[in-house]
Amino acid sequence: MELEENIADVDTDDDVNEAEEYEAWKAREITRIKRDRDDREAMLKEKEEIERTDPDDHAGTAKAENIYTRDFSDPTGEDKMDKTILPKVMQVKHFGRSGRTKWTHLVNEDTTDWNNPWTYNDALRAKYNAKMAGMSAPIAKPKGSKKLKDWETR
């Protein structure tokens, strides 16, 4: 019973007029939109004035603005050409110039050397594998030393 009374005390929506609140919000929102639009228009007018003035006066600022608006991922020079239509060997930068290596990277090539002795499966390799430590048999419990056996027999 006491809990229900406390909840009723917290409810403050009884005296609020929703229509008035909505109209106040609407007026605030419209003024905000107008203010944003005016700011944008003022900025555009400033840019137009700068562009209309003598280019010699603002040559440095125009270049600086141009630098900040560039897309640095755009291709330049020879990179603008579509290299996918060329043969695989010619799809590299500076093809045909001196100092250009034939291969782009070893990842593209199979460098497996099948003449390597480690890849042979012959008698010599089997003998070597047999001598490798821990490869012949599982580890067993030590049998004891010869000195200890001699001591026990006395």
PDB file of C-alpha atoms in Angstrom:
ATOM      1  CA  MET A   1       0.000   0.000   0.000  1.00  0.00           C
ATOM      2  CA  GLU A   2       2.776   2.391   0.945  1.00  0.00           C
ATOM      3  CA  LEU A   3       4.703   1.570  -2.266  1.00  0.00           C
ATOM      4  CA  GLU A   4       1.719   2.512  -4.453  1.00  0.00           C
ATOM      5  CA  GLU A   5       1.410   5.858  -2.692  1.00  0.00           C
ATOM      6  CA  ASN A   6       5.097   6.620  -3.361  1.00  0.00           C
ATOM      7  CA  ILE A   7       4.701   5.876  -7.080  1.00  0.00           C
ATOM      8  CA  ALA A   8       1.757   8.255  -7.306  1.00  0.00           C
ATOM      9  CA  ASP A   9       3.885  10.973  -5.705  1.00  0.00           C
ATOM     10  CA  VAL A  10       6.565  10.653  -8.403  1.00  0.00           C
ATOM     11  CA  ASP A  11       4.139  11.046 -11.341  1.00  0.00           C
ATOM     12  CA  THR A  12       4.447  14.691 -12.463  1.00  0.00           C
ATOM     13  CA  ASP A  13       2.687  14.452 -15.844  1.00  0.00           C
ATOM     14  CA  ASP A  14      -0.695  15.503 -14.461  1.00  0.00           C
ATOM     15  CA  ASP A  15      -0.178  19.247 -14.823  1.00  0.00           C
ATOM     16  CA  VAL A  16       1.800  19.187 -18.130  1.00  0.00           C
ATOM     17  CA  ASN A  17       0.045  20.188 -21.325  1.00  0.00           C
ATOM     18  CA  GLU A  18       1.472  18.056 -24.155  1.00  0.00           C
ATOM     19  CA  ALA A  19       0.166  20.288 -26.920  1.00  0.00           C
ATOM     20  CA  GLU A  20       1.957  23.331 -25.480  1.00  0.00           C
ATOM     21  CA  GLU A  21       5.170  21.361 -25.038  1.00  0.00           C
ATOM     22  CA  TYR A  22       5.006  20.151 -28.634  1.00  0.00           C
ATOM     23  CA  GLU A  23       4.461  23.685 -29.963  1.00  0.00           C
ATOM     24  CA  ALA A  24       7.412  24.990 -27.895  1.00  0.00           C
ATOM     25  CA  TRP A  25       9.638  22.188 -29.205  1.00  0.00           C
ATOM     26  CA  LYS A  26       8.470  22.854 -32.764  1.00  0.00           C
ATOM     27  CA  ALA A  27       9.347  26.559 -32.459  1.00  0.00           C
ATOM     28  CA  ARG A  28      12.830  25.735 -31.073  1.00  0.00           C
ATOM     29  CA  GLU A  29      13.454  23.212 -33.853  1.00  0.00           C
ATOM     30  CA  ILE A  30      12.418  25.664 -36.595  1.00  0.00           C
ATOM     31  CA  THR A  31      14.729  28.379 -35.224  1.00  0.00           C
ATOM     32  CA  ARG A  32      17.611  25.866 -35.065  1.00  0.00           C
ATOM     33  CA  ILE A  33      17.051  24.801 -38.684  1.00  0.00           C
ATOM     34  CA  LYS A  34      16.905  28.449 -39.834  1.00  0.00           C
ATOM     35  CA  ARG A  35      20.112  29.263 -37.946  1.00  0.00           C
ATOM     36  CA  ASP A  36      21.942  26.307 -39.545  1.00  0.00           C
ATOM     37  CA  ARG A  37      20.728  27.292 -43.015  1.00  0.00           C
ATOM     38  CA  ASP A  38      21.824  30.903 -42.511  1.00  0.00           C
ATOM     39  CA  ASP A  39      25.274  29.766 -41.372  1.00  0.00           C
ATOM     40  CA  ARG A  40      25.638  27.597 -44.462  1.00  0.00           C
ATOM     41  CA  GLU A  41      24.557  30.399 -46.769  1.00  0.00           C
ATOM     42  CA  ALA A  42      27.004  32.809 -45.128  1.00  0.00           C
ATOM     43  CA  MET A  43      29.831  30.310 -45.613  1.00  0.00           C
ATOM     44  CA  LEU A  44      28.940  29.861 -49.297  1.00  0.00           C
ATOM     45  CA  LYS A  45      28.851  33.631 -49.807  1.00  0.00           C
ATOM     46  CA  GLU A  46      32.331  33.917 -48.264  1.00  0.00           C
ATOM     47  CA  LYS A  47      33.672  31.262 -50.634  1.00  0.00           C
ATOM     48  CA  GLU A  48      32.103  32.986 -53.645  1.00  0.00           C
ATOM     49  CA  GLU A  49      33.622  36.331 -52.620  1.00  0.00           C
ATOM     50  CA  ILE A  50      37.053  34.740 -52.305  1.00  0.00           C
ATOM     51  CA  GLU A  51      36.723  33.146 -55.742  1.00  0.00           C
ATOM     52  CA  ARG A  52      35.504  36.419 -57.336  1.00  0.00           C
ATOM     53  CA  THR A  53      38.426  38.481 -56.048  1.00  0.00           C
ATOM     54  CA  ASP A  54      41.727  38.843 -57.860  1.00  0.00           C
ATOM     55  CA  PRO A  55      43.451  35.415 -57.976  1.00  0.00           C
ATOM     56  CA  ASP A  56      46.877  37.006 -57.441  1.00  0.00           C
ATOM     57  CA  ASP A  57      45.781  38.266 -54.025  1.00  0.00           C
ATOM     58  CA  HIS A  58      44.670  34.877 -52.773  1.00  0.00           C
ATOM     59  CA  ALA A  59      46.824  32.509 -54.801  1.00  0.00           C
ATOM     60  CA  GLY A  60      48.420  31.015 -51.702  1.00  0.00           C
ATOM     61  CA  THR A  61      45.139  30.389 -49.874  1.00  0.00           C
ATOM     62  CA  ALA A  62      43.483  28.841 -52.930  1.00  0.00           C
ATOM     63  CA  LYS A  63      46.393  26.426 -53.352  1.00  0.00           C
ATOM     64  CA  ALA A  64      46.315  25.568 -49.663  1.00  0.00           C
ATOM     65  CA  GLU A  65      42.579  24.839 -49.822  1.00  0.00           C
ATOM     66  CA  ASN A  66      43.127  22.722 -52.916  1.00  0.00           C
ATOM     67  CA  ILE A  67      45.750  20.638 -51.106  1.00  0.00           C
ATOM     68  CA  TYR A  68      43.377  19.820 -48.268  1.00  0.00           C
ATOM     69  CA  THR A  69      40.592  18.734 -50.603  1.00  0.00           C
ATOM     70  CA  ARG A  70      42.695  16.378 -52.748  1.00  0.00           C
ATOM     71  CA  ASP A  71      42.151  12.652 -52.740  1.00  0.00           C
ATOM     72  CA  PHE A  72      45.623  11.223 -52.222  1.00  0.00           C
ATOM     73  CA  SER A  73      44.521   7.705 -53.165  1.00  0.00           C
ATOM     74  CA  ASP A  74      43.873   8.775 -56.771  1.00  0.00           C
ATOM     75  CA  PRO A  75      46.276   7.288 -59.339  1.00  0.00           C
ATOM     76  CA  THR A  76      48.752   9.602 -61.033  1.00  0.00           C
ATOM     77  CA  GLY A  77      50.819   9.321 -64.206  1.00  0.00           C
ATOM     78  CA  GLU A  78      51.224   5.755 -65.436  1.00  0.00           C
ATOM     79  CA  ASP A  79      48.978   4.422 -62.681  1.00  0.00           C
ATOM     80  CA  LYS A  80      45.894   5.868 -64.405  1.00  0.00           C
ATOM     81  CA  MET A  81      46.187   3.222 -67.132  1.00  0.00           C
ATOM     82  CA  ASP A  82      44.255  -0.024 -66.628  1.00  0.00           C
ATOM     83  CA  LYS A  83      46.996  -2.638 -66.243  1.00  0.00           C
ATOM     84  CA  THR A  84      44.637  -5.599 -65.895  1.00  0.00           C
ATOM     85  CA  ILE A  85      44.511  -5.981 -69.680  1.00  0.00           C
ATOM     86  CA  LEU A  86      48.300  -6.378 -69.881  1.00  0.00           C
ATOM     87  CA  PRO A  87      50.132  -9.702 -69.442  1.00  0.00           C
ATOM     88  CA  LYS A  88      51.029 -10.599 -65.849  1.00  0.00           C
ATOM     89  CA  VAL A  89      54.728  -9.783 -66.335  1.00  0.00           C
ATOM     90  CA  MET A  90      53.939  -6.260 -67.571  1.00  0.00           C
ATOM     91  CA  GLN A  91      51.615  -5.378 -64.669  1.00  0.00           C
ATOM     92  CA  VAL A  92      54.428  -3.777 -62.678  1.00  0.00           C
ATOM     93  CA  LYS A  93      55.667  -0.222 -62.306  1.00  0.00           C
ATOM     94  CA  HIS A  94      58.494   0.858 -64.622  1.00  0.00           C
ATOM     95  CA  PHE A  95      58.312  -2.242 -66.827  1.00  0.00           C
ATOM     96  CA  GLY A  96      61.232  -2.496 -69.241  1.00  0.00           C
ATOM     97  CA  ARG A  97      63.501  -0.004 -67.530  1.00  0.00           C
ATOM     98  CA  SER A  98      66.991  -0.915 -66.461  1.00  0.00           C
ATOM     99  CA  GLY A  99      67.166  -2.084 -62.886  1.00  0.00           C
ATOM    100  CA  ARG A 100      63.659  -3.551 -62.988  1.00  0.00           C
ATOM    101  CA  THR A 101      63.748  -7.137 -61.774  1.00  0.00           C
ATOM    102  CA  LYS A 102      61.762  -9.816 -63.523  1.00  0.00           C
ATOM    103  CA  TRP A 103      59.893 -11.017 -60.457  1.00  0.00           C
ATOM    104  CA  THR A 104      57.691  -8.880 -58.277  1.00  0.00           C
ATOM    105  CA  HIS A 105      57.870 -11.054 -55.171  1.00  0.00           C
ATOM    106  CA  LEU A 106      58.750 -14.629 -54.196  1.00  0.00           C
ATOM    107  CA  VAL A 107      55.237 -15.184 -52.854  1.00  0.00           C
ATOM    108  CA  ASN A 108      54.092 -15.493 -56.469  1.00  0.00           C
ATOM    109  CA  GLU A 109      56.627 -18.222 -57.216  1.00  0.00           C
ATOM    110  CA  ASP A 110      57.038 -21.829 -56.084  1.00  0.00           C
ATOM    111  CA  THR A 111      60.559 -21.930 -54.642  1.00  0.00           C
ATOM    112  CA  THR A 112      60.490 -25.564 -53.529  1.00  0.00           C
ATOM    113  CA  ASP A 113      63.838 -27.236 -54.216  1.00  0.00           C
ATOM    114  CA  TRP A 114      63.105 -30.900 -54.850  1.00  0.00           C
ATOM    115  CA  ASN A 115      66.846 -31.677 -55.112  1.00  0.00           C
ATOM    116  CA  ASN A 116      67.324 -30.883 -51.430  1.00  0.00           C
ATOM    117  CA  PRO A 117      68.706 -33.893 -49.467  1.00  0.00           C
ATOM    118  CA  TRP A 118      66.178 -33.308 -46.687  1.00  0.00           C
ATOM    119  CA  THR A 119      63.352 -34.229 -49.032  1.00  0.00           C
ATOM    120  CA  TYR A 120      64.793 -37.579 -50.145  1.00  0.00           C
ATOM    121  CA  ASN A 121      63.299 -40.778 -48.758  1.00  0.00           C
ATOM    122  CA  ASP A 122      66.212 -43.111 -49.394  1.00  0.00           C
ATOM    123  CA  ALA A 123      68.325 -45.456 -47.263  1.00  0.00           C
ATOM    124  CA  LEU A 124      70.737 -42.719 -46.141  1.00  0.00           C
ATOM    125  CA  ARG A 125      67.877 -40.558 -44.878  1.00  0.00           C
ATOM    126  CA  ALA A 126      66.312 -43.553 -43.049  1.00  0.00           C
ATOM    127  CA  LYS A 127      69.663 -44.297 -41.375  1.00  0.00           C
ATOM    128  CA  TYR A 128      69.963 -40.672 -40.252  1.00  0.00           C
ATOM    129  CA  ASN A 129      66.416 -40.691 -38.868  1.00  0.00           C
ATOM    130  CA  ALA A 130      67.172 -43.855 -36.903  1.00  0.00           C
ATOM    131  CA  LYS A 131      70.154 -42.181 -35.203  1.00  0.00           C
ATOM    132  CA  MET A 132      68.190 -39.086 -34.212  1.00  0.00           C
ATOM    133  CA  ALA A 133      67.765 -38.806 -30.457  1.00  0.00           C
ATOM    134  CA  GLY A 134      64.492 -40.145 -29.113  1.00  0.00           C
ATOM    135  CA  MET A 135      63.276 -41.433 -32.474  1.00  0.00           C
ATOM    136  CA  SER A 136      64.126 -45.146 -32.184  1.00  0.00           C
ATOM    137  CA  ALA A 137      62.081 -46.344 -29.208  1.00  0.00           C
ATOM    138  CA  PRO A 138      59.996 -45.003 -26.367  1.00  0.00           C
ATOM    139  CA  ILE A 139      61.857 -43.909 -23.256  1.00  0.00           C
ATOM    140  CA  ALA A 140      62.090 -46.750 -20.763  1.00  0.00           C
ATOM    141  CA  LYS A 141      63.007 -46.859 -17.078  1.00  0.00           C
ATOM    142  CA  PRO A 142      66.780 -46.924 -16.534  1.00  0.00           C
ATOM    143  CA  LYS A 143      68.133 -50.375 -15.663  1.00  0.00           C
ATOM    144  CA  GLY A 144      70.623 -49.169 -13.106  1.00  0.00           C
ATOM    145  CA  SER A 145      74.344 -48.777 -13.073  1.00  0.00           C
ATOM    146  CA  LYS A 146      76.976 -51.498 -13.125  1.00  0.00           C
ATOM    147  CA  LYS A 147      78.549 -50.221  -9.912  1.00  0.00           C
ATOM    148  CA  LEU A 148      75.298 -50.622  -8.013  1.00  0.00           C
ATOM    149  CA  LYS A 149      74.928 -54.238  -9.217  1.00  0.00           C
ATOM    150  CA  ASP A 150      78.453 -55.032  -8.109  1.00  0.00           C
ATOM    151  CA  TRP A 151      77.755 -53.606  -4.650  1.00  0.00           C
ATOM    152  CA  GLU A 152      74.585 -55.677  -4.202  1.00  0.00           C
ATOM    153  CA  THR A 153      76.356 -58.955  -5.070  1.00  0.00           C
ATOM    154  CA  ARG A 154      78.941 -58.563  -2.288  1.00  0.00           C
TER     155      ARG A 154
END
